[in-house]
Amino acid sequence: MLNKYARAFFTRVLTPFAAFLIRRGVSPDTVTLLGTAGVMAGALVFFPRGEFFWGTIVITLFVFSDLVDGNMARQLGRSSRWGAFLDSTLDRVADSAIFGGLALWYAGGGDDNTLCAVSIFCLASGQVVSYTKARGESIGLPVAVNGLVERAERLVITLVAAGFAGLHKFGVPGIQYLLPVALWVVAAGSLVTLIQRVVTVRRESAEAEAAREETAS
């Protein structure tokens, strides 16, 4: 749902900014690289120190590069396999930095091994969820399922909760518990999504084999 509606809205909003960057001679690949670097800096500099509010602000500013670079490529008429590959690969790097930064906090100053493990699970499951779709498509299957919690949902739930949790340092009581709840929700949702995709690939694979056998006979 977020991919369908929120992405379309922000694409329209960011189109003038994308056009401005094009006029300044900035390439889509440069935006992709700078956006990923900004997300990593926000996650790995602020989150391990428990500075969730400011870390979320920095990450949010740069995470929109994921929409800007694609918008620029379309305006330039340069959509390419390389651009899609780079964008998808660096998305995984950025996601790893976010959940890795949270894991570092809980392994250190946060002093909670359970939430450290949950953060690592969110990191790993997010990568595997993406891999299942990519691998299924690479063997010729449509993988016609989105799943309960995709990348957009994982990021929104985690970053909104982290941003609000960071307000605890500004004197807002009890709000720090939002982040642990969000991590458990993302972990559970990612597991459900993984199962959905595996079941879908198994079904589509069986249907493809049956269709091939019927054609051969």
PDB file of N, CA, C and O in Angstrom, residues 28-85:
ATOM      1  N   PRO A  28      21.900  10.747 -11.830  1.00  0.00           N
ATOM      2  CA  PRO A  28      21.113   9.902 -10.927  1.00  0.00           C
ATOM      3  C   PRO A  28      21.989   8.989 -10.063  1.00  0.00           C
ATOM      4  O   PRO A  28      21.690   8.777  -8.884  1.00  0.00           O
ATOM      5  N   ASP A  29      23.066   8.454 -10.634  1.00  0.00           N
ATOM      6  CA  ASP A  29      23.945   7.574  -9.859  1.00  0.00           C
ATOM      7  C   ASP A  29      24.588   8.320  -8.698  1.00  0.00           C
ATOM      8  O   ASP A  29      24.776   7.760  -7.611  1.00  0.00           O
ATOM      9  N   THR A  30      24.927   9.592  -8.907  1.00  0.00           N
ATOM     10  CA  THR A  30      25.510  10.393  -7.834  1.00  0.00           C
ATOM     11  C   THR A  30      24.521  10.566  -6.692  1.00  0.00           C
ATOM     12  O   THR A  30      24.879  10.452  -5.511  1.00  0.00           O
ATOM     13  N   VAL A  31      23.256  10.813  -7.032  1.00  0.00           N
ATOM     14  CA  VAL A  31      22.214  10.951  -6.011  1.00  0.00           C
ATOM     15  C   VAL A  31      22.051   9.644  -5.243  1.00  0.00           C
ATOM     16  O   VAL A  31      21.909   9.638  -4.014  1.00  0.00           O
ATOM     17  N   THR A  32      22.085   8.520  -5.952  1.00  0.00           N
ATOM     18  CA  THR A  32      21.961   7.212  -5.311  1.00  0.00           C
ATOM     19  C   THR A  32      23.080   6.994  -4.308  1.00  0.00           C
ATOM     20  O   THR A  32      22.847   6.572  -3.167  1.00  0.00           O
ATOM     21  N   LEU A  33      24.313   7.287  -4.724  1.00  0.00           N
ATOM     22  CA  LEU A  33      25.470   7.072  -3.854  1.00  0.00           C
ATOM     23  C   LEU A  33      25.449   8.006  -2.646  1.00  0.00           C
ATOM     24  O   LEU A  33      25.702   7.578  -1.508  1.00  0.00           O
ATOM     25  N   LEU A  34      25.146   9.286  -2.891  1.00  0.00           N
ATOM     26  CA  LEU A  34      25.109  10.242  -1.783  1.00  0.00           C
ATOM     27  C   LEU A  34      23.975   9.931  -0.812  1.00  0.00           C
ATOM     28  O   LEU A  34      24.134  10.074   0.409  1.00  0.00           O
ATOM     29  N   GLY A  35      22.834   9.501  -1.339  1.00  0.00           N
ATOM     30  CA  GLY A  35      21.714   9.146  -0.479  1.00  0.00           C
ATOM     31  C   GLY A  35      22.050   7.981   0.430  1.00  0.00           C
ATOM     32  O   GLY A  35      21.754   8.011   1.630  1.00  0.00           O
ATOM     33  N   THR A  36      22.687   6.963  -0.134  1.00  0.00           N
ATOM     34  CA  THR A  36      23.073   5.806   0.667  1.00  0.00           C
ATOM     35  C   THR A  36      24.103   6.188   1.726  1.00  0.00           C
ATOM     36  O   THR A  36      24.013   5.753   2.882  1.00  0.00           O
ATOM     37  N   ALA A  37      25.066   7.020   1.337  1.00  0.00           N
ATOM     38  CA  ALA A  37      26.081   7.467   2.297  1.00  0.00           C
ATOM     39  C   ALA A  37      25.446   8.252   3.443  1.00  0.00           C
ATOM     40  O   ALA A  37      25.826   8.090   4.611  1.00  0.00           O
ATOM     41  N   GLY A  38      24.448   9.088   3.123  1.00  0.00           N
ATOM     42  CA  GLY A  38      23.772   9.862   4.156  1.00  0.00           C
ATOM     43  C   GLY A  38      22.987   8.986   5.115  1.00  0.00           C
ATOM     44  O   GLY A  38      23.006   9.201   6.336  1.00  0.00           O
ATOM     45  N   VAL A  39      22.285   7.991   4.571  1.00  0.00           N
ATOM     46  CA  VAL A  39      21.536   7.061   5.419  1.00  0.00           C
ATOM     47  C   VAL A  39      22.489   6.298   6.338  1.00  0.00           C
ATOM     48  O   VAL A  39      22.232   6.145   7.539  1.00  0.00           O
ATOM     49  N   MET A  40      23.604   5.835   5.778  1.00  0.00           N
ATOM     50  CA  MET A  40      24.569   5.088   6.585  1.00  0.00           C
ATOM     51  C   MET A  40      25.156   5.957   7.688  1.00  0.00           C
ATOM     52  O   MET A  40      25.315   5.503   8.831  1.00  0.00           O
ATOM     53  N   ALA A  41      25.447   7.209   7.367  1.00  0.00           N
ATOM     54  CA  ALA A  41      25.999   8.112   8.375  1.00  0.00           C
ATOM     55  C   ALA A  41      24.992   8.347   9.494  1.00  0.00           C
ATOM     56  O   ALA A  41      25.333   8.282  10.689  1.00  0.00           O
ATOM     57  N   GLY A  42      23.733   8.603   9.123  1.00  0.00           N
ATOM     58  CA  GLY A  42      22.715   8.827  10.133  1.00  0.00           C
ATOM     59  C   GLY A  42      22.512   7.620  11.029  1.00  0.00           C
ATOM     60  O   GLY A  42      22.337   7.753  12.249  1.00  0.00           O
ATOM     61  N   ALA A  43      22.539   6.426  10.423  1.00  0.00           N
ATOM     62  CA  ALA A  43      22.282   5.201  11.190  1.00  0.00           C
ATOM     63  C   ALA A  43      23.466   4.784  12.045  1.00  0.00           C
ATOM     64  O   ALA A  43      23.303   4.381  13.199  1.00  0.00           O
ATOM     65  N   LEU A  44      24.677   4.879  11.488  1.00  0.00           N
ATOM     66  CA  LEU A  44      25.842   4.335  12.180  1.00  0.00           C
ATOM     67  C   LEU A  44      26.555   5.348  13.067  1.00  0.00           C
ATOM     68  O   LEU A  44      27.399   4.964  13.893  1.00  0.00           O
ATOM     69  N   VAL A  45      26.239   6.627  12.925  1.00  0.00           N
ATOM     70  CA  VAL A  45      26.820   7.647  13.807  1.00  0.00           C
ATOM     71  C   VAL A  45      25.888   7.938  14.982  1.00  0.00           C
ATOM     72  O   VAL A  45      26.331   7.991  16.138  1.00  0.00           O
ATOM     73  N   PHE A  46      24.589   8.077  14.699  1.00  0.00           N
ATOM     74  CA  PHE A  46      23.643   8.482  15.746  1.00  0.00           C
ATOM     75  C   PHE A  46      23.022   7.309  16.500  1.00  0.00           C
ATOM     76  O   PHE A  46      22.930   7.339  17.734  1.00  0.00           O
ATOM     77  N   PHE A  47      22.563   6.283  15.788  1.00  0.00           N
ATOM     78  CA  PHE A  47      21.848   5.201  16.446  1.00  0.00           C
ATOM     79  C   PHE A  47      22.682   4.468  17.506  1.00  0.00           C
ATOM     80  O   PHE A  47      22.165   4.180  18.587  1.00  0.00           O
ATOM     81  N   PRO A  48      23.936   4.117  17.241  1.00  0.00           N
ATOM     82  CA  PRO A  48      24.702   3.402  18.273  1.00  0.00           C
ATOM     83  C   PRO A  48      24.907   4.211  19.556  1.00  0.00           C
ATOM     84  O   PRO A  48      25.249   3.649  20.601  1.00  0.00           O
ATOM     85  N   ARG A  49      24.701   5.511  19.496  1.00  0.00           N
ATOM     86  CA  ARG A  49      24.824   6.373  20.682  1.00  0.00           C
ATOM     87  C   ARG A  49      23.463   6.649  21.329  1.00  0.00           C
ATOM     88  O   ARG A  49      23.384   7.396  22.306  1.00  0.00           O
ATOM     89  N   GLY A  50      22.416   6.056  20.780  1.00  0.00           N
ATOM     90  CA  GLY A  50      21.083   6.273  21.330  1.00  0.00           C
ATOM     91  C   GLY A  50      20.455   7.579  20.910  1.00  0.00           C
ATOM     92  O   GLY A  50      19.416   7.976  21.455  1.00  0.00           O
ATOM     93  N   GLU A  51      21.035   8.262  19.920  1.00  0.00           N
ATOM     94  CA  GLU A  51      20.490   9.526  19.425  1.00  0.00           C
ATOM     95  C   GLU A  51      19.490   9.226  18.298  1.00  0.00           C
ATOM     96  O   GLU A  51      19.730   9.506  17.125  1.00  0.00           O
ATOM     97  N   PHE A  52      18.343   8.671  18.692  1.00  0.00           N
ATOM     98  CA  PHE A  52      17.391   8.187  17.702  1.00  0.00           C
ATOM     99  C   PHE A  52      16.676   9.317  16.965  1.00  0.00           C
ATOM    100  O   PHE A  52      16.377   9.188  15.779  1.00  0.00           O
ATOM    101  N   PHE A  53      16.372  10.402  17.658  1.00  0.00           N
ATOM    102  CA  PHE A  53      15.653  11.497  17.014  1.00  0.00           C
ATOM    103  C   PHE A  53      16.477  12.114  15.897  1.00  0.00           C
ATOM    104  O   PHE A  53      16.029  12.207  14.749  1.00  0.00           O
ATOM    105  N   TRP A  54      17.694  12.526  16.211  1.00  0.00           N
ATOM    106  CA  TRP A  54      18.523  13.179  15.204  1.00  0.00           C
ATOM    107  C   TRP A  54      18.969  12.196  14.122  1.00  0.00           C
ATOM    108  O   TRP A  54      19.077  12.557  12.949  1.00  0.00           O
ATOM    109  N   GLY A  55      19.198  10.957  14.512  1.00  0.00           N
ATOM    110  CA  GLY A  55      19.540   9.947  13.514  1.00  0.00           C
ATOM    111  C   GLY A  55      18.421   9.748  12.510  1.00  0.00           C
ATOM    112  O   GLY A  55      18.657   9.659  11.298  1.00  0.00           O
ATOM    113  N   THR A  56      17.178   9.727  13.007  1.00  0.00           N
ATOM    114  CA  THR A  56      16.023   9.559  12.127  1.00  0.00           C
ATOM    115  C   THR A  56      15.854  10.759  11.200  1.00  0.00           C
ATOM    116  O   THR A  56      15.516  10.600  10.022  1.00  0.00           O
ATOM    117  N   ILE A  57      16.105  11.963  11.731  1.00  0.00           N
ATOM    118  CA  ILE A  57      16.005  13.158  10.896  1.00  0.00           C
ATOM    119  C   ILE A  57      16.996  13.081   9.731  1.00  0.00           C
ATOM    120  O   ILE A  57      16.646  13.325   8.573  1.00  0.00           O
ATOM    121  N   VAL A  58      18.242  12.727  10.031  1.00  0.00           N
ATOM    122  CA  VAL A  58      19.271  12.622   8.989  1.00  0.00           C
ATOM    123  C   VAL A  58      18.903  11.544   7.973  1.00  0.00           C
ATOM    124  O   VAL A  58      18.973  11.764   6.753  1.00  0.00           O
ATOM    125  N   ILE A  59      18.499  10.381   8.463  1.00  0.00           N
ATOM    126  CA  ILE A  59      18.150   9.278   7.567  1.00  0.00           C
ATOM    127  C   ILE A  59      16.982   9.658   6.661  1.00  0.00           C
ATOM    128  O   ILE A  59      17.003   9.407   5.449  1.00  0.00           O
ATOM    129  N   THR A  60      15.959  10.293   7.236  1.00  0.00           N
ATOM    130  CA  THR A  60      14.781  10.664   6.464  1.00  0.00           C
ATOM    131  C   THR A  60      15.122  11.638   5.348  1.00  0.00           C
ATOM    132  O   THR A  60      14.597  11.540   4.233  1.00  0.00           O
ATOM    133  N   LEU A  61      16.021  12.571   5.633  1.00  0.00           N
ATOM    134  CA  LEU A  61      16.422  13.541   4.611  1.00  0.00           C
ATOM    135  C   LEU A  61      17.061  12.855   3.411  1.00  0.00           C
ATOM    136  O   LEU A  61      16.858  13.258   2.264  1.00  0.00           O
ATOM    137  N   PHE A  62      17.823  11.813   3.684  1.00  0.00           N
ATOM    138  CA  PHE A  62      18.554  11.143   2.605  1.00  0.00           C
ATOM    139  C   PHE A  62      17.781   9.987   1.980  1.00  0.00           C
ATOM    140  O   PHE A  62      18.054   9.610   0.838  1.00  0.00           O
ATOM    141  N   VAL A  63      16.828   9.410   2.714  1.00  0.00           N
ATOM    142  CA  VAL A  63      16.140   8.233   2.189  1.00  0.00           C
ATOM    143  C   VAL A  63      15.277   8.592   0.977  1.00  0.00           C
ATOM    144  O   VAL A  63      14.988   7.743   0.124  1.00  0.00           O
ATOM    145  N   PHE A  64      14.890   9.873   0.844  1.00  0.00           N
ATOM    146  CA  PHE A  64      14.093  10.273  -0.312  1.00  0.00           C
ATOM    147  C   PHE A  64      14.902  10.258  -1.608  1.00  0.00           C
ATOM    148  O   PHE A  64      14.335  10.373  -2.694  1.00  0.00           O
ATOM    149  N   SER A  65      16.226  10.118  -1.492  1.00  0.00           N
ATOM    150  CA  SER A  65      17.037   9.996  -2.707  1.00  0.00           C
ATOM    151  C   SER A  65      16.625   8.782  -3.528  1.00  0.00           C
ATOM    152  O   SER A  65      16.824   8.738  -4.738  1.00  0.00           O
ATOM    153  N   ASP A  66      16.009   7.791  -2.852  1.00  0.00           N
ATOM    154  CA  ASP A  66      15.554   6.585  -3.539  1.00  0.00           C
ATOM    155  C   ASP A  66      14.461   6.919  -4.553  1.00  0.00           C
ATOM    156  O   ASP A  66      14.270   6.191  -5.533  1.00  0.00           O
ATOM    157  N   LEU A  67      13.723   7.999  -4.307  1.00  0.00           N
ATOM    158  CA  LEU A  67      12.713   8.449  -5.255  1.00  0.00           C
ATOM    159  C   LEU A  67      13.272   9.450  -6.246  1.00  0.00           C
ATOM    160  O   LEU A  67      12.870   9.481  -7.407  1.00  0.00           O
ATOM    161  N   VAL A  68      14.213  10.271  -5.785  1.00  0.00           N
ATOM    162  CA  VAL A  68      14.760  11.331  -6.634  1.00  0.00           C
ATOM    163  C   VAL A  68      15.578  10.755  -7.788  1.00  0.00           C
ATOM    164  O   VAL A  68      15.432  11.188  -8.941  1.00  0.00           O
ATOM    165  N   ASP A  69      16.431   9.761  -7.503  1.00  0.00           N
ATOM    166  CA  ASP A  69      17.297   9.242  -8.567  1.00  0.00           C
ATOM    167  C   ASP A  69      16.494   8.590  -9.688  1.00  0.00           C
ATOM    168  O   ASP A  69      16.772   8.790 -10.877  1.00  0.00           O
ATOM    169  N   GLY A  70      15.453   7.837  -9.323  1.00  0.00           N
ATOM    170  CA  GLY A  70      14.608   7.221 -10.344  1.00  0.00           C
ATOM    171  C   GLY A  70      13.849   8.263 -11.153  1.00  0.00           C
ATOM    172  O   GLY A  70      13.693   8.127 -12.368  1.00  0.00           O
ATOM    173  N   ASN A  71      13.389   9.307 -10.465  1.00  0.00           N
ATOM    174  CA  ASN A  71      12.693  10.399 -11.137  1.00  0.00           C
ATOM    175  C   ASN A  71      13.608  11.086 -12.140  1.00  0.00           C
ATOM    176  O   ASN A  71      13.214  11.375 -13.279  1.00  0.00           O
ATOM    177  N   MET A  72      14.854  11.319 -11.733  1.00  0.00           N
ATOM    178  CA  MET A  72      15.833  11.945 -12.624  1.00  0.00           C
ATOM    179  C   MET A  72      16.090  11.080 -13.851  1.00  0.00           C
ATOM    180  O   MET A  72      16.147  11.579 -14.981  1.00  0.00           O
ATOM    181  N   ALA A  73      16.240   9.774 -13.619  1.00  0.00           N
ATOM    182  CA  ALA A  73      16.514   8.869 -14.738  1.00  0.00           C
ATOM    183  C   ALA A  73      15.377   8.879 -15.746  1.00  0.00           C
ATOM    184  O   ALA A  73      15.603   8.877 -16.962  1.00  0.00           O
ATOM    185  N   ARG A  74      14.139   8.922 -15.243  1.00  0.00           N
ATOM    186  CA  ARG A  74      12.989   8.954 -16.159  1.00  0.00           C
ATOM    187  C   ARG A  74      12.938  10.270 -16.932  1.00  0.00           C
ATOM    188  O   ARG A  74      12.638  10.279 -18.124  1.00  0.00           O
ATOM    189  N   GLN A  75      13.221  11.372 -16.252  1.00  0.00           N
ATOM    190  CA  GLN A  75      13.216  12.664 -16.952  1.00  0.00           C
ATOM    191  C   GLN A  75      14.304  12.725 -18.019  1.00  0.00           C
ATOM    192  O   GLN A  75      14.110  13.341 -19.069  1.00  0.00           O
ATOM    193  N   LEU A  76      15.430  12.080 -17.744  1.00  0.00           N
ATOM    194  CA  LEU A  76      16.530  12.075 -18.702  1.00  0.00           C
ATOM    195  C   LEU A  76      16.363  11.006 -19.778  1.00  0.00           C
ATOM    196  O   LEU A  76      17.098  11.000 -20.767  1.00  0.00           O
ATOM    197  N   GLY A  77      15.415  10.092 -19.552  1.00  0.00           N
ATOM    198  CA  GLY A  77      15.241   8.985 -20.483  1.00  0.00           C
ATOM    199  C   GLY A  77      16.393   8.012 -20.433  1.00  0.00           C
ATOM    200  O   GLY A  77      16.748   7.395 -21.442  1.00  0.00           O
ATOM    201  N   ARG A  78      16.987   7.870 -19.230  1.00  0.00           N
ATOM    202  CA  ARG A  78      18.171   7.016 -19.095  1.00  0.00           C
ATOM    203  C   ARG A  78      17.940   5.807 -18.191  1.00  0.00           C
ATOM    204  O   ARG A  78      18.886   5.262 -17.637  1.00  0.00           O
ATOM    205  N   SER A  79      16.720   5.388 -18.024  1.00  0.00           N
ATOM    206  CA  SER A  79      16.464   4.215 -17.200  1.00  0.00           C
ATOM    207  C   SER A  79      17.239   3.030 -17.772  1.00  0.00           C
ATOM    208  O   SER A  79      17.159   2.745 -18.968  1.00  0.00           O
ATOM    209  N   SER A  80      18.012   2.366 -16.921  1.00  0.00           N
ATOM    210  CA  SER A  80      18.892   1.303 -17.408  1.00  0.00           C
ATOM    211  C   SER A  80      18.965   0.165 -16.405  1.00  0.00           C
ATOM    212  O   SER A  80      18.589   0.314 -15.230  1.00  0.00           O
ATOM    213  N   ARG A  81      19.441  -0.961 -16.870  1.00  0.00           N
ATOM    214  CA  ARG A  81      19.622  -2.103 -15.981  1.00  0.00           C
ATOM    215  C   ARG A  81      20.657  -1.783 -14.909  1.00  0.00           C
ATOM    216  O   ARG A  81      20.530  -2.201 -13.761  1.00  0.00           O
ATOM    217  N   TRP A  82      21.709  -1.045 -15.309  1.00  0.00           N
ATOM    218  CA  TRP A  82      22.744  -0.681 -14.345  1.00  0.00           C
ATOM    219  C   TRP A  82      22.169   0.185 -13.223  1.00  0.00           C
ATOM    220  O   TRP A  82      22.431  -0.040 -12.044  1.00  0.00           O
ATOM    221  N   GLY A  83      21.369   1.171 -13.592  1.00  0.00           N
ATOM    222  CA  GLY A  83      20.773   2.056 -12.596  1.00  0.00           C
ATOM    223  C   GLY A  83      19.874   1.291 -11.635  1.00  0.00           C
ATOM    224  O   GLY A  83      19.909   1.524 -10.425  1.00  0.00           O
ATOM    225  N   ALA A  84      19.077   0.378 -12.191  1.00  0.00           N
ATOM    226  CA  ALA A  84      18.190  -0.429 -11.349  1.00  0.00           C
ATOM    227  C   ALA A  84      18.994  -1.330 -10.420  1.00  0.00           C
ATOM    228  O   ALA A  84      18.656  -1.496  -9.242  1.00  0.00           O
ATOM    229  N   PHE A  85      20.072  -1.904 -10.953  1.00  0.00           N
ATOM    230  CA  PHE A  85      20.925  -2.772 -10.134  1.00  0.00           C
ATOM    231  C   PHE A  85      21.583  -1.992  -9.005  1.00  0.00           C
ATOM    232  O   PHE A  85      21.587  -2.418  -7.844  1.00  0.00           O
TER     233      PHE A  85
END
